[in-house]
Coordinates of C-alpha atoms in Angstrom, one line a residue:
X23 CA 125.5 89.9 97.8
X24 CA 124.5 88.6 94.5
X25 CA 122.5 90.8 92.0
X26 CA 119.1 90.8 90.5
X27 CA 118.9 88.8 87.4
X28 CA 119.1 91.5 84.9
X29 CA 116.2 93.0 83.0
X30 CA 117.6 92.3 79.6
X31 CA 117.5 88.6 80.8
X32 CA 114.0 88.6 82.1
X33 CA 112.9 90.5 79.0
X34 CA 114.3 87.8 76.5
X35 CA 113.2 85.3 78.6
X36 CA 109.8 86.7 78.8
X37 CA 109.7 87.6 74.9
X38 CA 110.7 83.9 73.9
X39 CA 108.0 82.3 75.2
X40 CA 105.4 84.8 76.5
X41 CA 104.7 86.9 73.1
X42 CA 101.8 88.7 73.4
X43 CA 100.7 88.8 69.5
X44 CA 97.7 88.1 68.5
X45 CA 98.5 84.2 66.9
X46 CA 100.4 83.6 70.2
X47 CA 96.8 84.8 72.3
X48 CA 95.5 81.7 69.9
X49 CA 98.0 79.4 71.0
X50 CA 97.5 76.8 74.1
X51 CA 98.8 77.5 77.5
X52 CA 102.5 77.5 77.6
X53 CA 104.8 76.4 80.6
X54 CA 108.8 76.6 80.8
X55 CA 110.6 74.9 84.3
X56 CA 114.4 75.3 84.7
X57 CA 116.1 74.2 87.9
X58 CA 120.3 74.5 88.5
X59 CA 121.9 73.3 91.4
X60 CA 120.2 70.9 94.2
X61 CA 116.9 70.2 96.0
X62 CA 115.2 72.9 94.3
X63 CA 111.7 72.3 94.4
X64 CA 109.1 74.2 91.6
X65 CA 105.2 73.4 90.6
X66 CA 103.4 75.3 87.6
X67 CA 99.6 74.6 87.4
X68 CA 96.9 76.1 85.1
X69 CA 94.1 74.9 85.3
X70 CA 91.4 76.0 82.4
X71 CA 93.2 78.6 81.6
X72 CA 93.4 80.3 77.8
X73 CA 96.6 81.3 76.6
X74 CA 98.3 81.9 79.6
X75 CA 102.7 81.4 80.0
X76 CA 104.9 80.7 83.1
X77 CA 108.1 80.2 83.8
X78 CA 110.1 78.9 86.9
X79 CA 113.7 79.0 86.9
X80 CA 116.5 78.4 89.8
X81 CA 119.4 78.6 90.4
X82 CA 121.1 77.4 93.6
X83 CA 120.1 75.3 96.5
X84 CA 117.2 74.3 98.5
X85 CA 114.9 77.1 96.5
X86 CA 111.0 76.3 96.8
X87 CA 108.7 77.5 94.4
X88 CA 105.9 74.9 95.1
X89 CA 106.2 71.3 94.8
X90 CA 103.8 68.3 94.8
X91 CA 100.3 69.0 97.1
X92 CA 102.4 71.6 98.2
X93 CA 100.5 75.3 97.7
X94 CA 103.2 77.9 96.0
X95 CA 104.8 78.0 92.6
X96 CA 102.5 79.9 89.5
X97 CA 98.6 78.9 89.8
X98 CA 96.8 79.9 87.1
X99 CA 93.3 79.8 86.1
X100 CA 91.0 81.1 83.7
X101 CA 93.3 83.9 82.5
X102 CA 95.7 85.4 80.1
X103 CA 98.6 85.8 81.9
X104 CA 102.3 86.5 82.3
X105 CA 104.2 84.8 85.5
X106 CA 107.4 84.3 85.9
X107 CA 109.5 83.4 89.4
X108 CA 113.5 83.5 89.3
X109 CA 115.3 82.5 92.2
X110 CA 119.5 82.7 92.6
X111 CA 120.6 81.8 96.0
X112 CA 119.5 79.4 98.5
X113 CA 116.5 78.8 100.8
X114 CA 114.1 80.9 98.8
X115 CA 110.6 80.7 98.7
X116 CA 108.0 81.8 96.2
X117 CA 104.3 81.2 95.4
X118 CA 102.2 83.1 93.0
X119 CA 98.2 82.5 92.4
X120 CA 96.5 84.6 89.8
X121 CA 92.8 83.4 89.1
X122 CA 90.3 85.6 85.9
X123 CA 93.3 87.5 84.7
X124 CA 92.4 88.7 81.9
X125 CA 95.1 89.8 79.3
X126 CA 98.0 91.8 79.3
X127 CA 98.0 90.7 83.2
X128 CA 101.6 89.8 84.7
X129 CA 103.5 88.9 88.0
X130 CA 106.9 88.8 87.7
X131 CA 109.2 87.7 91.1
X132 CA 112.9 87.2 91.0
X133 CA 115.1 86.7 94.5
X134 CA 118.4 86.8 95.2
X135 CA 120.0 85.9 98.4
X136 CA 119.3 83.8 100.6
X137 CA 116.2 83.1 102.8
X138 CA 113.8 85.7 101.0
X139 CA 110.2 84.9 100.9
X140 CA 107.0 86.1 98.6
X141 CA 103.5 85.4 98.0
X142 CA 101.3 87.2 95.8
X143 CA 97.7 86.2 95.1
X144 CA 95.7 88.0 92.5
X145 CA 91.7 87.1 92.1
X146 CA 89.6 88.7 89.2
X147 CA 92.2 91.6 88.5
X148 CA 92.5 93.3 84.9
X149 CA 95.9 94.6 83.0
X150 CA 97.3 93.9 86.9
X151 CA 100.8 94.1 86.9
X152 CA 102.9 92.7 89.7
X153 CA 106.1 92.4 90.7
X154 CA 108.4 92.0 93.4
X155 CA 112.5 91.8 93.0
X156 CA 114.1 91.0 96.5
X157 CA 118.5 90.8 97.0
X158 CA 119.8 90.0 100.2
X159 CA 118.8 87.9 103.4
X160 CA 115.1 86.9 105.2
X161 CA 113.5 90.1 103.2
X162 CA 109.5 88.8 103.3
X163 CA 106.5 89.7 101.0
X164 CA 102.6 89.5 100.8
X165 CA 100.9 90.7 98.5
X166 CA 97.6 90.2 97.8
X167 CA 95.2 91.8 95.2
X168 CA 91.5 91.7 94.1
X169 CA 89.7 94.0 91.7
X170 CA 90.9 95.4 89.1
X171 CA 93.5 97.6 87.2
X172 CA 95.9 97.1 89.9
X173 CA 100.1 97.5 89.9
X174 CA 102.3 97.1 92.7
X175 CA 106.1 97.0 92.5
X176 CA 107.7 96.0 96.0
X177 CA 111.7 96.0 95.5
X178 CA 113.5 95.3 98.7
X179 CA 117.3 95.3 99.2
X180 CA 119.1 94.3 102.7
X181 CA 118.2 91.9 105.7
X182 CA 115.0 91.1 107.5
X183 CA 112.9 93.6 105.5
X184 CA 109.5 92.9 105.8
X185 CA 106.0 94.0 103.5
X186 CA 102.8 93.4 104.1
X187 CA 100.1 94.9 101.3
X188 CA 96.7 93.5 101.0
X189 CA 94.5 95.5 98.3
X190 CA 90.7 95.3 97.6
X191 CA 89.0 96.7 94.4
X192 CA 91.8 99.5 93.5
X193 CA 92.6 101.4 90.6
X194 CA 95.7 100.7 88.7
X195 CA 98.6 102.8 90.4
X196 CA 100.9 102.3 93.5
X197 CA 101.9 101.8 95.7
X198 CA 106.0 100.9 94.8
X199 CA 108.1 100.0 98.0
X200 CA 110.9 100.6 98.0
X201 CA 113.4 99.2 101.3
X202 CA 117.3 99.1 101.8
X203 CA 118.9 98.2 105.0
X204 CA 117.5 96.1 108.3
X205 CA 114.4 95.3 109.9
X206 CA 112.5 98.2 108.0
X207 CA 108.5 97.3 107.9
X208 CA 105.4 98.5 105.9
X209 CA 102.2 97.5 106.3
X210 CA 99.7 98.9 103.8
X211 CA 96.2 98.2 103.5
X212 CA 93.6 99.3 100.8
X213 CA 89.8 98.8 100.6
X214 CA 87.6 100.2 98.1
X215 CA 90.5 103.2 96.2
X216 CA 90.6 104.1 93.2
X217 CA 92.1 106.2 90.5
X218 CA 95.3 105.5 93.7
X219 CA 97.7 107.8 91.3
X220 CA 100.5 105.9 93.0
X221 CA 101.7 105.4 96.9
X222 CA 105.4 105.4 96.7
X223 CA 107.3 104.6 99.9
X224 CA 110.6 104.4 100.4
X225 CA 112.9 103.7 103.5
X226 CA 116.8 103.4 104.0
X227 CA 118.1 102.9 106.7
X228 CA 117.2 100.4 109.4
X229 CA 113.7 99.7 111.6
X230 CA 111.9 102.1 110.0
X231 CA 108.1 101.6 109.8
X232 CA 105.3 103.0 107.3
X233 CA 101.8 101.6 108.4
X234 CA 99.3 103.1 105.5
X235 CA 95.4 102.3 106.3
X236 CA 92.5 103.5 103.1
X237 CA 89.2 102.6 103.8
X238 CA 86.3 104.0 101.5
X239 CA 89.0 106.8 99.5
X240 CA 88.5 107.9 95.7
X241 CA 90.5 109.8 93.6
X242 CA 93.4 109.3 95.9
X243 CA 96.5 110.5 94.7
X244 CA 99.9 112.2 96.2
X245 CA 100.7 110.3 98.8
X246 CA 104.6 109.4 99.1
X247 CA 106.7 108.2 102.4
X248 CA 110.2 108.5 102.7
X249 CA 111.9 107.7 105.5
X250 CA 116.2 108.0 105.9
X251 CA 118.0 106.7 109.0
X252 CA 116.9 104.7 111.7
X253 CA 113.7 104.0 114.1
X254 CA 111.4 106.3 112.3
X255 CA 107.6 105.7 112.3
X256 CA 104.7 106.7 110.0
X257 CA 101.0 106.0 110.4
X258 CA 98.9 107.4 107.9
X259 CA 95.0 106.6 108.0
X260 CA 92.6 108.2 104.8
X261 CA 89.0 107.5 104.5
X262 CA 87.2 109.8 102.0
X263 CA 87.7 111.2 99.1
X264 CA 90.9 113.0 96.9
X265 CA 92.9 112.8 99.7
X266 CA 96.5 113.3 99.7
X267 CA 100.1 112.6 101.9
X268 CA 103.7 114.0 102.0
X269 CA 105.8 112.8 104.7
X270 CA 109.8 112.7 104.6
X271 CA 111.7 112.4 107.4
X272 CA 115.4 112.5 107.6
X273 CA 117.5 111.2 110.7
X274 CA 116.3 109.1 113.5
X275 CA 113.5 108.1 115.8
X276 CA 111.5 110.7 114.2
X277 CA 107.5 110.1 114.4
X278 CA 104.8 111.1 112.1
X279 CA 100.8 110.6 112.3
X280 CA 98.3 112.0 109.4
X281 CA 94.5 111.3 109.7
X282 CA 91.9 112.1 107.3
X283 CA 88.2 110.8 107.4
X284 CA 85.3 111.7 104.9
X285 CA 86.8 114.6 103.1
X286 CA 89.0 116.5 100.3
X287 CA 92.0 117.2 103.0
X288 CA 95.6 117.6 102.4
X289 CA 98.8 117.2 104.7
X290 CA 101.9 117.8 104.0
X291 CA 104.6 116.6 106.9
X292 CA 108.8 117.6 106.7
X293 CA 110.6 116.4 109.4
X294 CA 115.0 116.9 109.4
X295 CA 117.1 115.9 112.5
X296 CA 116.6 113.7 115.4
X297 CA 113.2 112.8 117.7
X298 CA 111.0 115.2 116.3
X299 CA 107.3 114.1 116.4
X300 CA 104.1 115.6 114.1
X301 CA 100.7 114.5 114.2
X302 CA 97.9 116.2 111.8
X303 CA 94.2 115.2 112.0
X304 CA 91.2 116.1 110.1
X305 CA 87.6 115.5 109.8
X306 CA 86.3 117.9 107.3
X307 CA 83.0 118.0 105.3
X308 CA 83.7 118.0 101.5
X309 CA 84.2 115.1 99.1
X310 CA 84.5 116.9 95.9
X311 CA 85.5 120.6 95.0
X312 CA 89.6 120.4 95.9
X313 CA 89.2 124.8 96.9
X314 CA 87.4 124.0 99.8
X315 CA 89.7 121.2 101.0
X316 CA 91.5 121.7 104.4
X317 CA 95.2 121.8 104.1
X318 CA 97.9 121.2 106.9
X319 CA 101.8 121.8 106.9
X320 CA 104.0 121.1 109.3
X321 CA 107.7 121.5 108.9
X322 CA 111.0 120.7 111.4
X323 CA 114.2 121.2 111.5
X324 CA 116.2 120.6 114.1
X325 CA 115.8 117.7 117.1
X326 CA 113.0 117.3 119.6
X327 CA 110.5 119.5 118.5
X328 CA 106.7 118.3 118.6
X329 CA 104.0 119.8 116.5
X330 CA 100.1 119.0 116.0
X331 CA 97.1 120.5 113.7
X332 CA 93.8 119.5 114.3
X333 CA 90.8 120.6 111.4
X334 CA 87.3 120.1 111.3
X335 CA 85.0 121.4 108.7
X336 CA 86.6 122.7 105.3
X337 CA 88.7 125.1 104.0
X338 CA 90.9 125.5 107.1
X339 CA 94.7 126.5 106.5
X340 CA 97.0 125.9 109.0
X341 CA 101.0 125.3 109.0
X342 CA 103.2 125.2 111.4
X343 CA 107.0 126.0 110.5
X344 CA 110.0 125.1 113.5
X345 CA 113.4 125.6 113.2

C-alpha cells in the first residue's frame, strides 16, 4: 500500500505557488497541472475568480480529476482560494467545486491507492477548510458544504470505506473522520449548527457504521464516536440546543442509539465486549442554562447486556452501570 504524499511536500508545493501575502492576494489567478504516468485525465477552471491557486498533480495510471465537458477536477469561482488534488495510484477520481470563497479558504485532496473516490463542493463558505487524504482500495467521499466557517478533515485508510457528510450553514469545527479497515460507513448530516466545537469519529475495524443526524442544534459541542472491531452501529439524532455525545464501543456487534430533541441534554454511552446494545432518549424543555440539562449514562462491560434511559423534562439524572 503506497503512502500519502507527505506533508512536507504538500506544504512546499502549496507555499510555491499558493503564498498567501498580501502582493500575492494582488496577483491574478494562478493554476499549476502535473500529470506522470498514462491516461491521466485533470481540468482546472476558474472562472471570475480573484486571486485564487490550484494545483493538480498525478501520478500513475488512469487517474481522473476532470477532463473536457467532464464535471470534476478544481472549479473555482468568485473566490480566494487554495485547492490542491494529488493522486498516486491508479483509477482515482477527484472533483472539487468551491464557489464565494472568500480568503484564507482551502480544499486540499490527496489519494493513494487505487480505486478511491472524492467529491467536495463548497458554496458561499468563509476561512472553510477542507480536506480529505484517502490510502488504500474503493475508499469513497462526499462532502459537501454551504455556509460558513466550516472545516472537515475525512482521512480514511483500508478498502471499501465509505463517507457520506452533507453540511448546511455550520460553524467552523468538525467533524474529522477518521476510518481504517473494511466496509466501515458514516453518514453524517448537519442543518443549521453552529459553534459545532468538533464531531470526531473514528472507527477500526471492519463494517462498522456511525449515522449522525443535527437538525436545528446550536452551541453543539462534545460529541465523539469511536468504534473498535467489527459490526458495530451508532445512530445518534440532536435537534436543539448545547447538546452533547460520547459513545465508544469496543468489540463487536455492539449497538448504540442517542436521541435528543429541543433541549440542553447530555448522553454519555460506554460499551466493552461483545453484542451489548444501549439506547438513550430525551425530550427535555431547556435550551439555554447547561444546570438544568438532563444527563444520561450508561456503561457495559461484559457481552449481551441491554440498557435504555428515557428523560423528559429537565434536570433528570439517570445512569445505568453493568458489569
Amino acid at each position: 500500500m503506497k503512502p500519502f504524499p507527505s506533508a512536507a511536500v504538500v506544504a512546499a508545493c502549496l507555499m510555491s505557488s499558493l503564498s498567501w501575502s498580501p502582493a500575492a492576494l494582488a496577483q491574478q489567478d494562478e493554476a499549476t497541472l502535473t500529470q506522470t504516468g498514462t491516461n491521466n485525465s485533470a481540468a482546472i477552471e476558474q472562472d471570475a475568480t480573484r486571486g485564487a491557486r490550484a494545483l493538480i498533480t498525478q501520478t500513475g495510471n488512469d487517474n481522473f480529476a476532470g477532463g473536457a465537458n467532464v464535471e470534476g477536477g478544481i472549479v473555482q469561482r468568485d473566490s480566494r482560494s487554495m485547492a490542491s488534488i494529488t493522486q498516486e495510484g491508479s483509477r482515482n477520481v477527484a472533483g472539487m467545486y468551491q464557489d464565494q470563497n472568500i480568503i484564507f479558504s482551502t480544499a486540499t485532496i490527496a489519494q493513494a491507492g487505487s480505486d478511491n473516490f472524492v467529491l467536495a463542493s463548497q458554496i458561499r463558505t468563509m476561512t472553510t477548510d477542507v480536506t480529505a487524504l484517502q490510502n488504500g482500495a474503493r475508499n469513497v467521499a462526499y462532502i459537501s458544504q454551504e455556509g460558513g466557517d466550516q472545516s472537515s478533515s475525512i482521512r480514511q485508510t483500508g478498502t471499501d470505506n465509505a463517507v457520506t457528510l452533507d453540511q448546511y450553514g455550520v460553524a467552523y469545527g468538525g467533524p474529522f473522520i477518521t476510518q481504517e479497515g473494511t466496509g466501515n460507513t458514516v453518514a453524517l448530516i448537519e442543518y443549521l449548527d453552529a459553534y459545532t466545537g468538533g464531531i470526531e469519529i473514528s472507527q477500526t475495524g471492519t463494517l462498522n457504521n456511525a449515522s449522525v443526524t443535527r437538525t436545528n442544534a446550536n452551541f453543539n459541542n462534545g460529541m465523539s464516536i469511536v468504534q473498535n472491531g467489527a459490526g458495530n452501529q451508532v445512530v445518534d439524532i440532536s435537534s436543539g440546543s448545547g447538546n452533547a455525545s460520547f459513545i465508544t464501543q469496543t468489540g463487536d456487534g455492539n449497538t448504540a442509539s442517542a436521541t435528543r430533541s429541543l433541549n440542553a441534554s447530555e448522553s454519555t454511552i460506554l460499551q466493552t465486549g461483545n453484542l451489548n446494545s444501549a439506547t438513550v432518549v430525551q425530550a427535555g424543555t431547556v435550551s439555554a442554562g447547561m444546570s438544568q440539562a438532563n444527563i444520561a449514562t450508561i456503561i457495559q462491560a461484559g457481552d449481551g447486556f441491554v440498557a435504555s434511559i428515557a428523560q423528559a423534562g429537565s434536570g433528570n439524572v439517570g445512569t445505568i452501570y453493568q458489569h
